[in-house]
Each structure stands twice: as structure tokens, then as C-alpha cells.
Coordinates of C-alpha atoms and ligand atoms in Angstrom, one line a residue:
Chain C
M1 CA -114.0 -130.9 243.3
L2 CA -110.5 -130.1 244.6
P3 CA -110.0 -131.8 248.0
W4 CA -108.2 -129.8 250.7
K5 CA -104.6 -130.8 251.4
R6 CA -102.7 -129.2 254.3
P7 CA -99.4 -127.8 253.1
A8 CA -96.3 -129.0 254.8
G9 CA -94.7 -126.3 257.1
W10 CA -98.1 -124.7 257.7
W11 CA -97.0 -123.7 261.2
L12 CA -94.2 -121.6 259.8
R13 CA -96.6 -119.4 257.9
N14 CA -98.0 -117.5 260.8
P15 CA -96.3 -116.5 264.0
R16 CA -99.3 -117.5 266.1
Y17 CA -99.3 -121.0 264.6
F18 CA -95.6 -121.1 265.4
L19 CA -96.1 -120.0 269.0
F20 CA -98.8 -122.6 269.4
Q21 CA -96.5 -125.4 268.1
M22 CA -93.9 -124.2 270.6
R23 CA -96.4 -124.4 273.4
E24 CA -97.3 -127.9 272.5
V25 CA -93.7 -129.0 272.2
G26 CA -93.1 -127.3 275.5
G27 CA -95.5 -129.8 277.0
V28 CA -93.2 -132.6 275.9
F29 CA -90.3 -130.9 277.5
A30 CA -92.2 -130.4 280.7
A31 CA -92.9 -134.1 280.8
L32 CA -89.2 -134.9 280.1
Y33 CA -88.3 -132.6 283.0
A34 CA -90.7 -134.4 285.3
L35 CA -88.9 -137.7 284.4
V36 CA -85.5 -136.0 285.3
L37 CA -87.0 -135.1 288.7
L38 CA -88.2 -138.7 289.2
W39 CA -84.8 -139.9 288.3
Q40 CA -83.3 -137.5 290.8
L41 CA -85.6 -138.8 293.5
R42 CA -84.6 -142.3 292.8
E43 CA -80.9 -141.6 292.9
F44 CA -81.5 -139.7 296.1
S45 CA -83.0 -142.8 297.7
Q46 CA -80.0 -144.9 296.6
G47 CA -77.7 -143.2 299.0
E48 CA -75.1 -140.5 299.1
L49 CA -72.7 -141.8 296.5
A50 CA -75.4 -142.4 293.9
Y51 CA -76.8 -138.9 294.5
A52 CA -73.3 -137.3 294.3
T53 CA -72.8 -139.1 290.9
F54 CA -76.2 -137.8 289.7
L55 CA -75.3 -134.3 290.7
A56 CA -71.9 -134.5 289.0
F57 CA -73.6 -135.7 285.9
M58 CA -76.1 -132.9 285.9
G59 CA -73.3 -130.4 286.3
T60 CA -71.6 -131.4 283.1
P61 CA -71.8 -128.8 280.3
G62 CA -74.0 -131.1 278.1
M63 CA -76.6 -131.6 280.8
F64 CA -76.5 -127.9 281.6
V65 CA -77.5 -127.1 278.0
V66 CA -80.2 -129.8 278.1
N67 CA -81.6 -128.4 281.3
A68 CA -81.5 -124.9 279.9
V69 CA -83.4 -125.9 276.8
M70 CA -86.0 -127.8 278.9
F71 CA -86.4 -124.8 281.2
A72 CA -86.9 -122.4 278.3
F73 CA -89.6 -124.6 276.8
V74 CA -91.3 -125.0 280.2
L75 CA -91.3 -121.2 280.5
V76 CA -92.8 -120.8 277.0
H77 CA -95.4 -123.5 277.9
A78 CA -96.4 -121.9 281.2
I79 CA -96.5 -118.3 279.9
T80 CA -98.5 -119.1 276.7
W81 CA -101.0 -120.9 278.8
F82 CA -101.3 -118.1 281.3
A83 CA -102.0 -115.8 278.4
L84 CA -104.9 -118.0 277.4
I85 CA -106.4 -118.6 280.8
G86 CA -108.6 -115.6 280.7
K87 CA -110.5 -117.1 277.7
A88 CA -112.0 -120.0 279.7
Q89 CA -114.6 -118.1 281.6
P90 CA -118.2 -119.2 281.5
V91 CA -119.7 -115.8 282.2
Q92 CA -121.5 -116.9 285.4
L93 CA -118.2 -117.1 287.4
T94 CA -118.1 -113.3 287.7
K95 CA -120.7 -110.8 286.6
E96 CA -118.4 -109.3 283.9
P97 CA -115.7 -111.5 282.3
I98 CA -112.3 -110.7 283.6
P99 CA -110.1 -109.1 280.8
W100 CA -107.5 -111.6 279.6
Q101 CA -104.7 -109.1 280.5
K102 CA -105.8 -109.2 284.1
A103 CA -106.1 -112.9 284.2
F104 CA -102.6 -113.2 282.6
A105 CA -101.0 -110.7 285.1
G106 CA -102.8 -112.4 288.1
N107 CA -101.5 -115.8 287.1
L108 CA -97.9 -114.5 286.6
V109 CA -98.0 -112.8 290.0
A110 CA -99.3 -115.9 291.7
W111 CA -96.7 -118.0 289.9
V112 CA -93.8 -115.8 290.8
G113 CA -95.1 -115.6 294.4
I114 CA -95.4 -119.4 294.8
S115 CA -91.9 -119.8 293.2
V116 CA -90.4 -117.4 295.7
V117 CA -92.0 -119.3 298.6
V118 CA -90.7 -122.6 297.2
L119 CA -87.2 -121.1 296.7
Y120 CA -87.3 -119.7 300.2
L121 CA -88.3 -123.1 301.7
I122 CA -85.4 -124.8 299.8
F123 CA -82.7 -122.2 300.1
G124 CA -84.0 -120.0 302.9
G125 CA -82.0 -121.8 305.6
L126 CA -78.7 -121.3 303.9
Chain T
M1 CA -108.5 -89.8 243.9
A2 CA -105.2 -91.2 242.7
E3 CA -105.4 -94.4 240.7
R4 CA -102.6 -97.0 240.5
E5 CA -102.4 -100.5 239.2
V6 CA -102.0 -103.5 241.5
V7 CA -101.4 -107.1 240.4
F8 CA -103.9 -109.7 241.7
R9 CA -102.7 -113.3 241.6
V10 CA -105.9 -115.2 241.7
H11 CA -106.4 -118.9 242.3
R12 CA -108.1 -120.6 239.4
Y13 CA -109.6 -124.1 239.2
R14 CA -112.0 -125.2 236.5
P15 CA -113.1 -128.7 237.4
E16 CA -114.2 -129.6 233.9
S17 CA -110.9 -128.7 232.2
D18 CA -108.1 -128.3 234.8
R19 CA -106.2 -131.1 236.4
G20 CA -105.1 -129.0 239.3
P21 CA -105.2 -125.4 240.5
T22 CA -103.3 -122.6 238.8
Y23 CA -102.8 -118.9 239.4
Q24 CA -103.7 -116.2 237.0
D25 CA -102.4 -112.6 237.2
Y26 CA -104.6 -109.6 236.5
R27 CA -103.7 -105.9 236.6
V28 CA -106.4 -103.9 238.4
P29 CA -106.7 -100.1 238.8
I30 CA -107.0 -99.3 242.5
R31 CA -108.1 -96.2 244.4
D32 CA -107.9 -95.6 248.1
D33 CA -111.4 -96.9 248.7
T34 CA -111.1 -100.1 246.6
V35 CA -111.7 -103.2 248.6
V36 CA -110.5 -106.7 247.5
L37 CA -114.0 -107.6 246.5
D38 CA -114.2 -104.5 244.2
A39 CA -111.0 -105.6 242.5
L40 CA -112.4 -109.1 241.9
N41 CA -115.6 -107.6 240.5
H42 CA -113.5 -105.4 238.3
I43 CA -111.8 -108.5 236.9
K44 CA -115.0 -110.3 236.4
D45 CA -116.8 -107.3 234.7
T46 CA -114.0 -106.1 232.5
L47 CA -111.1 -108.6 232.2
D48 CA -112.3 -112.1 232.6
P49 CA -116.0 -113.0 233.0
T50 CA -115.1 -116.7 233.8
L51 CA -113.7 -115.9 237.2
T52 CA -116.0 -117.3 239.9
F53 CA -116.5 -116.2 243.5
R54 CA -119.2 -115.6 246.0
W55 CA -120.5 -112.4 247.4
S56 CA -123.7 -110.6 248.2
C57 CA -124.0 -107.7 250.7
R58 CA -120.7 -105.9 250.2
M59 CA -121.1 -104.7 253.8
G60 CA -119.7 -107.5 256.0
I61 CA -123.0 -109.0 257.0
C62 CA -123.9 -111.8 254.6
G63 CA -120.7 -113.7 255.3
S64 CA -120.3 -115.1 251.7
C65 CA -117.2 -113.3 250.4
G66 CA -114.7 -115.0 252.7
M67 CA -111.3 -115.8 250.9
N68 CA -107.7 -116.1 251.8
V69 CA -106.0 -112.9 250.9
N70 CA -102.2 -113.0 251.2
G71 CA -102.7 -116.2 253.2
T72 CA -105.1 -114.8 255.8
P73 CA -108.8 -115.5 255.9
V74 CA -110.8 -112.3 255.5
L75 CA -114.1 -110.9 254.3
T76 CA -113.0 -109.5 250.9
C77 CA -115.6 -106.7 251.1
G78 CA -113.9 -105.4 254.3
V79 CA -110.3 -105.2 253.3
F80 CA -108.9 -102.2 251.5
V81 CA -106.3 -103.0 248.9
K82 CA -104.2 -100.0 250.0
D83 CA -103.8 -101.6 253.5
L84 CA -102.2 -104.8 252.1
R85 CA -98.5 -105.1 252.1
G86 CA -96.3 -106.4 249.3
G87 CA -96.6 -105.7 245.6
V88 CA -98.9 -108.5 244.6
V89 CA -102.2 -109.4 246.2
T90 CA -102.7 -113.2 246.3
V91 CA -106.3 -114.4 246.5
D92 CA -107.0 -118.0 247.4
P93 CA -110.2 -119.8 248.3
M94 CA -110.7 -120.3 252.0
A95 CA -108.3 -122.9 253.3
N96 CA -109.5 -126.2 254.8
F97 CA -112.4 -126.7 252.5
P98 CA -112.7 -128.5 249.1
V99 CA -112.8 -126.1 246.2
L100 CA -115.7 -126.3 243.7
K101 CA -114.4 -123.7 241.3
D102 CA -111.8 -120.8 241.3
L103 CA -112.6 -119.1 244.7
V104 CA -115.7 -121.0 245.6
V105 CA -115.5 -123.7 248.4
E106 CA -117.9 -126.4 249.3
F107 CA -119.2 -126.1 252.9
D108 CA -121.8 -128.8 253.3
D109 CA -119.6 -130.1 256.2
F110 CA -120.1 -126.9 258.1
M111 CA -123.8 -126.8 257.5
R112 CA -124.1 -130.4 258.8
K113 CA -122.2 -129.4 261.9
L114 CA -124.3 -126.3 262.4
Q115 CA -127.5 -128.3 262.2
G116 CA -126.0 -130.8 264.7
V117 CA -125.8 -128.3 267.5
K118 CA -129.5 -127.4 267.0
P119 CA -129.2 -123.7 266.5
F120 CA -132.6 -122.8 267.7
L121 CA -134.5 -122.5 271.0
I122 CA -135.2 -125.8 272.5
R123 CA -138.2 -125.8 274.9
K124 CA -139.5 -128.7 277.0
E125 CA -142.9 -127.3 276.4
D126 CA -143.7 -124.4 274.1
A127 CA -145.8 -121.7 275.6
P128 CA -149.0 -121.0 273.7
L129 CA -148.8 -118.1 271.2
S130 CA -151.4 -116.2 273.2
A131 CA -148.8 -116.0 276.0
G132 CA -146.8 -113.6 273.9
E133 CA -143.1 -113.5 273.4
Y134 CA -140.5 -114.9 275.8
R135 CA -139.1 -111.9 277.7
Q136 CA -135.5 -111.3 278.7
T137 CA -133.8 -108.6 280.7
P138 CA -130.9 -106.7 279.1
E139 CA -128.5 -108.7 281.2
Q140 CA -129.9 -112.0 279.9
V141 CA -129.4 -110.8 276.4
E142 CA -125.9 -109.7 277.2
A143 CA -125.1 -113.3 278.3
Y144 CA -125.1 -114.5 274.7
R145 CA -125.0 -111.3 272.5
Q146 CA -121.4 -111.7 271.5
Q147 CA -121.8 -115.3 270.1
S148 CA -125.1 -114.3 268.5
M149 CA -123.2 -112.0 266.2
C150 CA -121.8 -114.9 264.1
I151 CA -122.6 -114.5 260.4
N152 CA -121.5 -118.1 259.4
C153 CA -118.7 -116.8 257.2
M154 CA -116.5 -119.8 258.2
L155 CA -113.3 -117.7 258.3
C156 CA -112.7 -119.4 261.7
Y157 CA -112.7 -122.8 260.0
S158 CA -110.3 -121.6 257.4
A159 CA -107.9 -120.4 260.2
C160 CA -108.1 -123.5 262.4
P161 CA -105.2 -125.9 262.1
V162 CA -107.1 -128.6 264.0
Y163 CA -109.9 -128.5 261.5
S164 CA -107.3 -128.5 258.8
R165 CA -106.0 -131.8 260.0
T166 CA -109.1 -133.5 261.2
D167 CA -112.3 -132.4 259.5
H168 CA -114.5 -134.4 261.8
F169 CA -113.8 -131.7 264.4
L170 CA -117.0 -129.8 265.2
G171 CA -115.1 -126.5 264.8
P172 CA -115.2 -122.9 266.1
A173 CA -118.4 -121.4 264.8
A174 CA -120.7 -124.4 265.4
S175 CA -119.3 -124.5 269.0
A176 CA -119.8 -120.8 269.5
I177 CA -123.4 -121.1 268.3
A178 CA -124.0 -124.0 270.6
Y179 CA -122.7 -121.8 273.5
R180 CA -124.9 -118.9 272.3
Y181 CA -128.1 -121.1 272.8
I182 CA -126.8 -122.7 276.0
K183 CA -126.4 -119.2 277.5
D184 CA -129.9 -118.1 276.3
S185 CA -132.3 -117.9 279.2
R186 CA -135.2 -118.9 276.9
D187 CA -133.5 -122.1 275.9
E188 CA -133.8 -125.4 277.8
G189 CA -131.5 -127.6 275.6
A190 CA -128.2 -127.0 277.5
D191 CA -128.0 -130.5 278.7
E192 CA -128.8 -132.1 275.4
R193 CA -126.3 -129.8 273.5
L194 CA -123.5 -130.3 276.0
G195 CA -124.0 -134.1 275.8
R196 CA -123.8 -133.9 272.0
I197 CA -120.7 -131.7 271.7
S198 CA -118.7 -132.9 274.8
T199 CA -117.0 -135.6 272.7
K200 CA -113.6 -136.3 271.2
T201 CA -114.6 -134.9 267.9
G202 CA -116.5 -132.1 269.6
I203 CA -115.1 -129.4 271.9
W204 CA -112.4 -131.7 273.3
E205 CA -110.7 -131.9 269.9
C206 CA -109.8 -128.2 270.3
T207 CA -106.2 -127.6 271.4
F208 CA -106.8 -123.9 271.8
V209 CA -104.7 -122.4 269.0
G210 CA -106.9 -119.3 269.2
E211 CA -106.5 -118.3 265.6
C212 CA -110.3 -118.5 265.0
S213 CA -110.8 -115.6 267.4
V214 CA -108.1 -113.6 265.6
V215 CA -109.7 -113.8 262.2
C216 CA -113.3 -113.6 263.2
P217 CA -114.7 -110.4 261.7
K218 CA -117.6 -110.1 264.2
D219 CA -115.6 -110.5 267.4
V220 CA -117.5 -113.7 268.3
D221 CA -114.4 -115.1 270.0
P222 CA -115.2 -118.8 269.3
A223 CA -112.0 -119.8 271.1
A224 CA -113.3 -118.4 274.3
A225 CA -116.7 -120.0 273.7
I226 CA -115.1 -123.4 273.3
Q227 CA -113.0 -123.2 276.4
S228 CA -116.1 -122.0 278.4
L229 CA -118.0 -125.0 276.9
K230 CA -115.2 -127.3 278.2
V231 CA -115.8 -125.9 281.7
L232 CA -119.5 -126.2 281.5
A233 CA -119.2 -129.8 280.1
S234 CA -116.9 -130.8 282.9
M235 CA -119.3 -129.3 285.5
R236 CA -122.1 -131.2 283.9
H237 CA -120.0 -134.4 284.0
M238 CA -119.2 -133.9 287.7
R239 CA -122.8 -133.2 288.5
R240 CA -123.9 -136.4 286.8
I241 CA -121.4 -138.3 288.9
L242 CA -122.2 -136.6 292.2
M243 CA -125.9 -136.1 291.8
P244 CA -127.2 -138.7 289.3
K245 CA -130.8 -137.9 290.1
S246 CA -130.8 -134.3 289.1
A247 CA -130.1 -134.2 285.4
S248 CA -130.4 -130.9 283.4
R249 CA -128.4 -127.8 284.3
Ligands
SF4_301 S1 -117.4 -117.3 264.6 FE1 -116.7 -115.4 263.5 S2 -115.3 -116.2 261.9 FE2 -116.5 -118.0 262.6 S3 -118.3 -118.1 261.2 FE3 -118.9 -116.9 263.0 S4 -118.5 -114.7 262.3 FE4 -117.3 -116.1 260.9
FES302 S1 -120.2 -109.5 250.6 FE1 -121.4 -110.0 252.4 S2 -119.9 -110.2 253.9 FE2 -118.7 -109.6 252.2

């Protein structure tokens, strides 16, 4: 009998496997970004000078690229999960299962809506 | 009907003589209505009787002709050669299973898992035969009809990267079939089955790649079934914490 061996690079052989890997990696980047936020809070609590130093550091080109990459992966992570959400429906929640496109669109709309509210709360006063 | 020749690159493995797998090329005459299984049968009947593969119904219902064609798990009786892209058609045994010979895989592991989810009606007490059959409304049938279409072809296992890495994973079809019985109004084994499959090697091993549902020839959507099982298992868990007295669903 010939035992099964998974080939290296299996996730490059199929675009859906690739997207799945990106979604999983996106989770790591989301966690990293949470750490950045915690760090920001800490510097904020350390007083004005510490916070100004933090902001200056975040404004350097290198950190801008790091943030952009993290943001891109967080977007991939969120959107690929929204696309899957419609699948997790034990039928008794609604009479007919909601088609995944509707669940996807609904989540996107809710997400954009909440983001707008958050942005308004933060920048609305300016 | 126009005929042309297509090269089939077929996975060979003869356990008595071969150290490892090899590929063998065959030139097969193809018409518009030739499916991959026809081409394999042509090879076996006229070119090389030693080629070994499984098939039976030739109509997508027995589930025994699954193979990886150009890297994708398919029922070979349902794929027209004219629809395949590229000059050469590569035929491999289904991925993620040990190979017995050529294109034949060993699937005892799947059969064990299938038995493990108790794929039959569980009743606390069987009604006497004289009471007749258990009746269901069309809506009650609809609740599990989709998952009941599974033909145990195992294409979903062949497509699953989680099963590929950790073969202790219960896997897509066995989960979908567990869901099928849990959703059946005649069945009373939901609690028992959920308890059995709500484990790290059961449904929680699934990371929701979703490829099982893409390759499934019967639209069973095992990925959806597993996610729904996760919700049901979580609800069962919460109910056990909040209301320890009332077990069952
Ligand atoms: S769920 Fe679909 S792919 Fe998997 S064994 Fe059943 S019919 Fe085949
Ligand atoms: S031969 Fe039966 S499903 Fe293909």
C-alpha cells in the first residue's frame, strides 16, 4: 500500500486553497494589529510626550507600509469570513436558509454602517 | 461524430513490483460524448488490461469512480473529456487516501468514521411494526433532504486540506451524514451524535476551507452542514450548562 503524503506547496495548486491560507494568515495580522492598538493605549497613558513619540514613529514610511499590509490582511480576513457566514445556518433559525449572497451583503452593509458610526464618533467633531 | 486522440497520463502503482508510483501515457480516441471513465475503460479493454480502477453504475450514483482528474477530485463517469483543458489528461487516485493499486484507494478509515456517526435512525423505543411506518410531512423531509443525497464517493475527503494533514479528522461526508440524521424528525439520537462529534478531532477540527462543498457532485454542501453542527453543538453545550436537568435536544 502506498501511504498518502501531502505535497509541499499544496495551497498554491488551487486558488481557493490559496484564499483560505490568506484568510488564516490574516488572522495572525489581525492579532498583531490588536497588539499595536494595545501598545498605542499604553503610550497614551504615559503622557503627552510618549504619545507624540509613538505617533511620530507610526508616521514613518516603514511603519506606514507595515500598517498598510496589516490592514490589507485584516480586510481579506473579514471579507472572506463574511462570504462564509451564510453557510452556518442550522435550518431552524429561519424557515428557508438565507442565500449566502444575502448574508454576505448584509454583513458588509452592517460592517460599513458600524465603521461609519465609529469614524463619525472619532472625527465627527472636527 | 469527429474523433481525435487525447493523451491520458495515468498514475500506476503495482504494489508487488513497483517501489513507487509512476505515470504511464496512453493515446485514446475521443468523441464529444466520451467521459473520462470511458477513456479508462478503453485503455483497459484494448491497450492495457492490467490498469486497475473502480467503477460500477456509470451514472453518478454508485460513487465508486472518484479520481483526481487534472488535480481535481471528480466522478470520472461525469466528466466529458472535451470539457477538460490542456493537451494531456492526468488521472490520479483520489488524494488523501493510501493507494492499493493504480487508481484504487483504501478507504477503511472513511467507513470507520461513517459507522462512528451511527448513520441510521436511533429511537429510544421502537414503535411496533403493526403501528406502520413513521410519518413525515414534506417540510420534515426537506429539513434533511440535501444531506441525504450523499453517495459516499469521498471526493470531499480528497479535497479537504485538513483531512490531508490530520487523518484523525472526522471529515466532511461523515459530518454531513450525522447532520442528516440529527435533522430527521424520526430520529432521537441528536444528543448522542452531537456529543460524539463535538470534539477536537470531530467538527471542531474543521477550519472551514469549503472545498468539500465545491467538489461534491451531489450538492450535499458538507461545509455548511459542519458549520451548522458547530452551532447546534454550542447550543447543546450552553443548554447543558444552564439547564443541567433537561438533557436531550
Ligand atoms: S458529501 Fe458529497 S463529495 Fe462527500 S461523499 Fe457525500 S456525495 Fe461525495
Ligand atoms: S461509476 Fe458510479 S458514480 Fe461513476
